[in-house]
Amino acid sequence: MKGKSHELINFSILFLLVPILYYLDVGGIPLFSFGWVIGTLYLSPDLDADYSRSLNRMGNLKYLFWFTTRHRGILHNPVFWSFLFLILVFLRHAWMGAGLFGAALVHIMVDKKN
Ligand SMILES: [Zn+2]
């Protein structure tokens, strides 16, 4: 799937999630949304694809992702994002971690359908 479609789907789901989270009164919505947006535009699973939109946005930071040599490899594995989430929980940024994790999970599930 094209990066633009991924972004559209991710933002649509965020748009649906925010009122639900607000209704559930869970707090952390701004940080969750922030994590989700970062996870959609920058730290997306498609950082492993050459010339993906997220990789282009990273500029020179893209070299941090040298280990993602294969498209749909480790970055398209939910386990990777679970670990990242746990690290952020440990660092007391659970809501941002949840946003990143959610955005990545939606991306991965959408990829599986195509
Ligand atoms: Zn992908």
PDB file of C-alpha atoms and ligand atoms in Angstrom:
ATOM      1  CA  MET A   1       0.000   0.000   0.000  1.00  0.00           C
ATOM      2  CA  LYS A   2       1.160   3.506  -0.748  1.00  0.00           C
ATOM      3  CA  GLY A   3       2.422   5.692   2.079  1.00  0.00           C
ATOM      4  CA  LYS A   4      -0.297   8.261   1.458  1.00  0.00           C
ATOM      5  CA  SER A   5      -3.040   5.663   1.930  1.00  0.00           C
ATOM      6  CA  HIS A   6      -1.395   4.461   5.127  1.00  0.00           C
ATOM      7  CA  GLU A   7      -1.397   8.014   6.441  1.00  0.00           C
ATOM      8  CA  LEU A   8      -5.032   8.532   5.490  1.00  0.00           C
ATOM      9  CA  ILE A   9      -6.127   5.312   7.211  1.00  0.00           C
ATOM     10  CA  ASN A  10      -4.027   6.019  10.320  1.00  0.00           C
ATOM     11  CA  PHE A  11      -5.389   9.542  10.693  1.00  0.00           C
ATOM     12  CA  SER A  12      -8.970   8.367  10.137  1.00  0.00           C
ATOM     13  CA  ILE A  13      -8.609   5.799  12.906  1.00  0.00           C
ATOM     14  CA  LEU A  14      -7.050   8.365  15.233  1.00  0.00           C
ATOM     15  CA  PHE A  15      -9.984  10.639  14.447  1.00  0.00           C
ATOM     16  CA  LEU A  16     -12.325   7.840  15.606  1.00  0.00           C
ATOM     17  CA  LEU A  17     -10.239   6.913  18.629  1.00  0.00           C
ATOM     18  CA  VAL A  18      -9.935  10.345  20.200  1.00  0.00           C
ATOM     19  CA  PRO A  19     -13.663  10.759  20.983  1.00  0.00           C
ATOM     20  CA  ILE A  20     -13.754   7.197  22.367  1.00  0.00           C
ATOM     21  CA  LEU A  21     -10.766   7.875  24.633  1.00  0.00           C
ATOM     22  CA  TYR A  22     -12.330  11.170  25.631  1.00  0.00           C
ATOM     23  CA  TYR A  23     -15.599   9.412  26.440  1.00  0.00           C
ATOM     24  CA  LEU A  24     -13.715   6.809  28.493  1.00  0.00           C
ATOM     25  CA  ASP A  25     -12.038   9.712  30.295  1.00  0.00           C
ATOM     26  CA  VAL A  26      -8.638   8.019  30.258  1.00  0.00           C
ATOM     27  CA  GLY A  27      -6.482  11.140  30.064  1.00  0.00           C
ATOM     28  CA  GLY A  28      -3.285  11.182  28.059  1.00  0.00           C
ATOM     29  CA  ILE A  29      -5.104  11.919  24.815  1.00  0.00           C
ATOM     30  CA  PRO A  30      -2.703  14.680  23.672  1.00  0.00           C
ATOM     31  CA  LEU A  31       0.347  12.475  24.238  1.00  0.00           C
ATOM     32  CA  PHE A  32      -1.384   9.492  22.677  1.00  0.00           C
ATOM     33  CA  SER A  33      -2.268  11.561  19.603  1.00  0.00           C
ATOM     34  CA  PHE A  34       1.245  12.957  19.432  1.00  0.00           C
ATOM     35  CA  GLY A  35       2.703   9.440  19.511  1.00  0.00           C
ATOM     36  CA  TRP A  36       0.214   8.361  16.849  1.00  0.00           C
ATOM     37  CA  VAL A  37       1.089  11.250  14.520  1.00  0.00           C
ATOM     38  CA  ILE A  38       4.835  10.647  14.972  1.00  0.00           C
ATOM     39  CA  GLY A  39       4.246   6.943  14.394  1.00  0.00           C
ATOM     40  CA  THR A  40       2.353   7.708  11.217  1.00  0.00           C
ATOM     41  CA  LEU A  41       4.518  10.398   9.626  1.00  0.00           C
ATOM     42  CA  TYR A  42       7.986   9.591  10.953  1.00  0.00           C
ATOM     43  CA  LEU A  43       8.581   6.419  12.962  1.00  0.00           C
ATOM     44  CA  SER A  44       6.477   4.236  10.711  1.00  0.00           C
ATOM     45  CA  PRO A  45       7.083   0.573   9.798  1.00  0.00           C
ATOM     46  CA  ASP A  46       7.879   1.709   6.259  1.00  0.00           C
ATOM     47  CA  LEU A  47      11.184   3.188   7.392  1.00  0.00           C
ATOM     48  CA  ASP A  48      12.505  -0.087   6.021  1.00  0.00           C
ATOM     49  CA  ALA A  49      11.427   0.811   2.484  1.00  0.00           C
ATOM     50  CA  ASP A  50      13.767   2.835   0.286  1.00  0.00           C
ATOM     51  CA  TYR A  51      12.298   6.213  -0.554  1.00  0.00           C
ATOM     52  CA  SER A  52       9.252   5.789   1.681  1.00  0.00           C
ATOM     53  CA  ARG A  53       7.586   9.024   2.757  1.00  0.00           C
ATOM     54  CA  SER A  54       8.510   8.525   6.389  1.00  0.00           C
ATOM     55  CA  LEU A  55      12.143   7.839   5.510  1.00  0.00           C
ATOM     56  CA  ASN A  56      12.293  10.982   3.387  1.00  0.00           C
ATOM     57  CA  ARG A  57      10.915  13.058   6.264  1.00  0.00           C
ATOM     58  CA  MET A  58      13.668  11.805   8.547  1.00  0.00           C
ATOM     59  CA  GLY A  59      16.411  13.486   6.508  1.00  0.00           C
ATOM     60  CA  ASN A  60      19.825  12.426   7.762  1.00  0.00           C
ATOM     61  CA  LEU A  61      18.278  10.626  10.724  1.00  0.00           C
ATOM     62  CA  LYS A  62      17.458   7.886   8.255  1.00  0.00           C
ATOM     63  CA  TYR A  63      20.896   6.436   8.849  1.00  0.00           C
ATOM     64  CA  LEU A  64      19.694   5.455  12.318  1.00  0.00           C
ATOM     65  CA  PHE A  65      17.622   2.816  10.578  1.00  0.00           C
ATOM     66  CA  TRP A  66      20.503   1.064   8.862  1.00  0.00           C
ATOM     67  CA  PHE A  67      19.451  -2.173  10.595  1.00  0.00           C
ATOM     68  CA  THR A  68      16.190  -2.311   8.642  1.00  0.00           C
ATOM     69  CA  THR A  69      17.699  -3.851   5.574  1.00  0.00           C
ATOM     70  CA  ARG A  70      14.668  -5.785   4.403  1.00  0.00           C
ATOM     71  CA  HIS A  71      11.284  -4.295   3.574  1.00  0.00           C
ATOM     72  CA  ARG A  72       8.539  -5.790   5.750  1.00  0.00           C
ATOM     73  CA  GLY A  73      11.190  -7.240   8.028  1.00  0.00           C
ATOM     74  CA  ILE A  74      11.623  -6.351  11.682  1.00  0.00           C
ATOM     75  CA  LEU A  75       9.747  -3.022  11.458  1.00  0.00           C
ATOM     76  CA  HIS A  76       6.699  -4.895  10.204  1.00  0.00           C
ATOM     77  CA  ASN A  77       6.813  -7.177  13.228  1.00  0.00           C
ATOM     78  CA  PRO A  78       4.501  -6.153  16.094  1.00  0.00           C
ATOM     79  CA  VAL A  79       7.043  -7.580  18.574  1.00  0.00           C
ATOM     80  CA  PHE A  80       9.470  -4.776  17.704  1.00  0.00           C
ATOM     81  CA  TRP A  81       6.817  -2.156  18.458  1.00  0.00           C
ATOM     82  CA  SER A  82       5.784  -3.951  21.649  1.00  0.00           C
ATOM     83  CA  PHE A  83       9.363  -3.686  22.881  1.00  0.00           C
ATOM     84  CA  LEU A  84       9.451  -0.009  21.969  1.00  0.00           C
ATOM     85  CA  PHE A  85       6.186   0.438  23.859  1.00  0.00           C
ATOM     86  CA  LEU A  86       7.595  -1.309  26.941  1.00  0.00           C
ATOM     87  CA  ILE A  87      10.723   0.848  26.828  1.00  0.00           C
ATOM     88  CA  LEU A  88       8.545   3.978  26.716  1.00  0.00           C
ATOM     89  CA  VAL A  89       6.405   2.650  29.597  1.00  0.00           C
ATOM     90  CA  PHE A  90       9.623   2.153  31.549  1.00  0.00           C
ATOM     91  CA  LEU A  91      10.593   5.750  30.710  1.00  0.00           C
ATOM     92  CA  ARG A  92       7.146   6.873  31.911  1.00  0.00           C
ATOM     93  CA  HIS A  93       5.910   7.807  28.430  1.00  0.00           C
ATOM     94  CA  ALA A  94       3.267   5.110  28.216  1.00  0.00           C
ATOM     95  CA  TRP A  95       0.692   7.232  26.393  1.00  0.00           C
ATOM     96  CA  MET A  96       3.114   8.272  23.702  1.00  0.00           C
ATOM     97  CA  GLY A  97       4.243   4.657  23.461  1.00  0.00           C
ATOM     98  CA  ALA A  98       0.636   3.541  23.099  1.00  0.00           C
ATOM     99  CA  GLY A  99       0.142   6.033  20.252  1.00  0.00           C
ATOM    100  CA  LEU A 100       3.281   4.847  18.442  1.00  0.00           C
ATOM    101  CA  PHE A 101       2.304   1.233  19.008  1.00  0.00           C
ATOM    102  CA  GLY A 102      -1.261   1.770  17.790  1.00  0.00           C
ATOM    103  CA  ALA A 103      -0.164   3.574  14.629  1.00  0.00           C
ATOM    104  CA  ALA A 104       2.372   0.840  13.819  1.00  0.00           C
ATOM    105  CA  LEU A 105      -0.155  -1.911  14.504  1.00  0.00           C
ATOM    106  CA  VAL A 106      -2.749  -0.360  12.182  1.00  0.00           C
ATOM    107  CA  HIS A 107      -0.084  -0.003   9.487  1.00  0.00           C
ATOM    108  CA  ILE A 108       0.994  -3.641   9.849  1.00  0.00           C
ATOM    109  CA  MET A 109      -2.584  -4.937   9.806  1.00  0.00           C
ATOM    110  CA  VAL A 110      -3.377  -2.870   6.694  1.00  0.00           C
ATOM    111  CA  ASP A 111      -0.260  -4.251   4.980  1.00  0.00           C
ATOM    112  CA  LYS A 112      -1.378  -7.799   5.778  1.00  0.00           C
ATOM    113  CA  LYS A 113      -4.673  -7.190   3.967  1.00  0.00           C
ATOM    114  CA  ASN A 114      -2.866  -6.200   0.802  1.00  0.00           C
TER     115      ASN A 114
HETATM  116 ZN    ZN B   1       4.318  -1.168   5.307  1.00  0.00          ZN
END
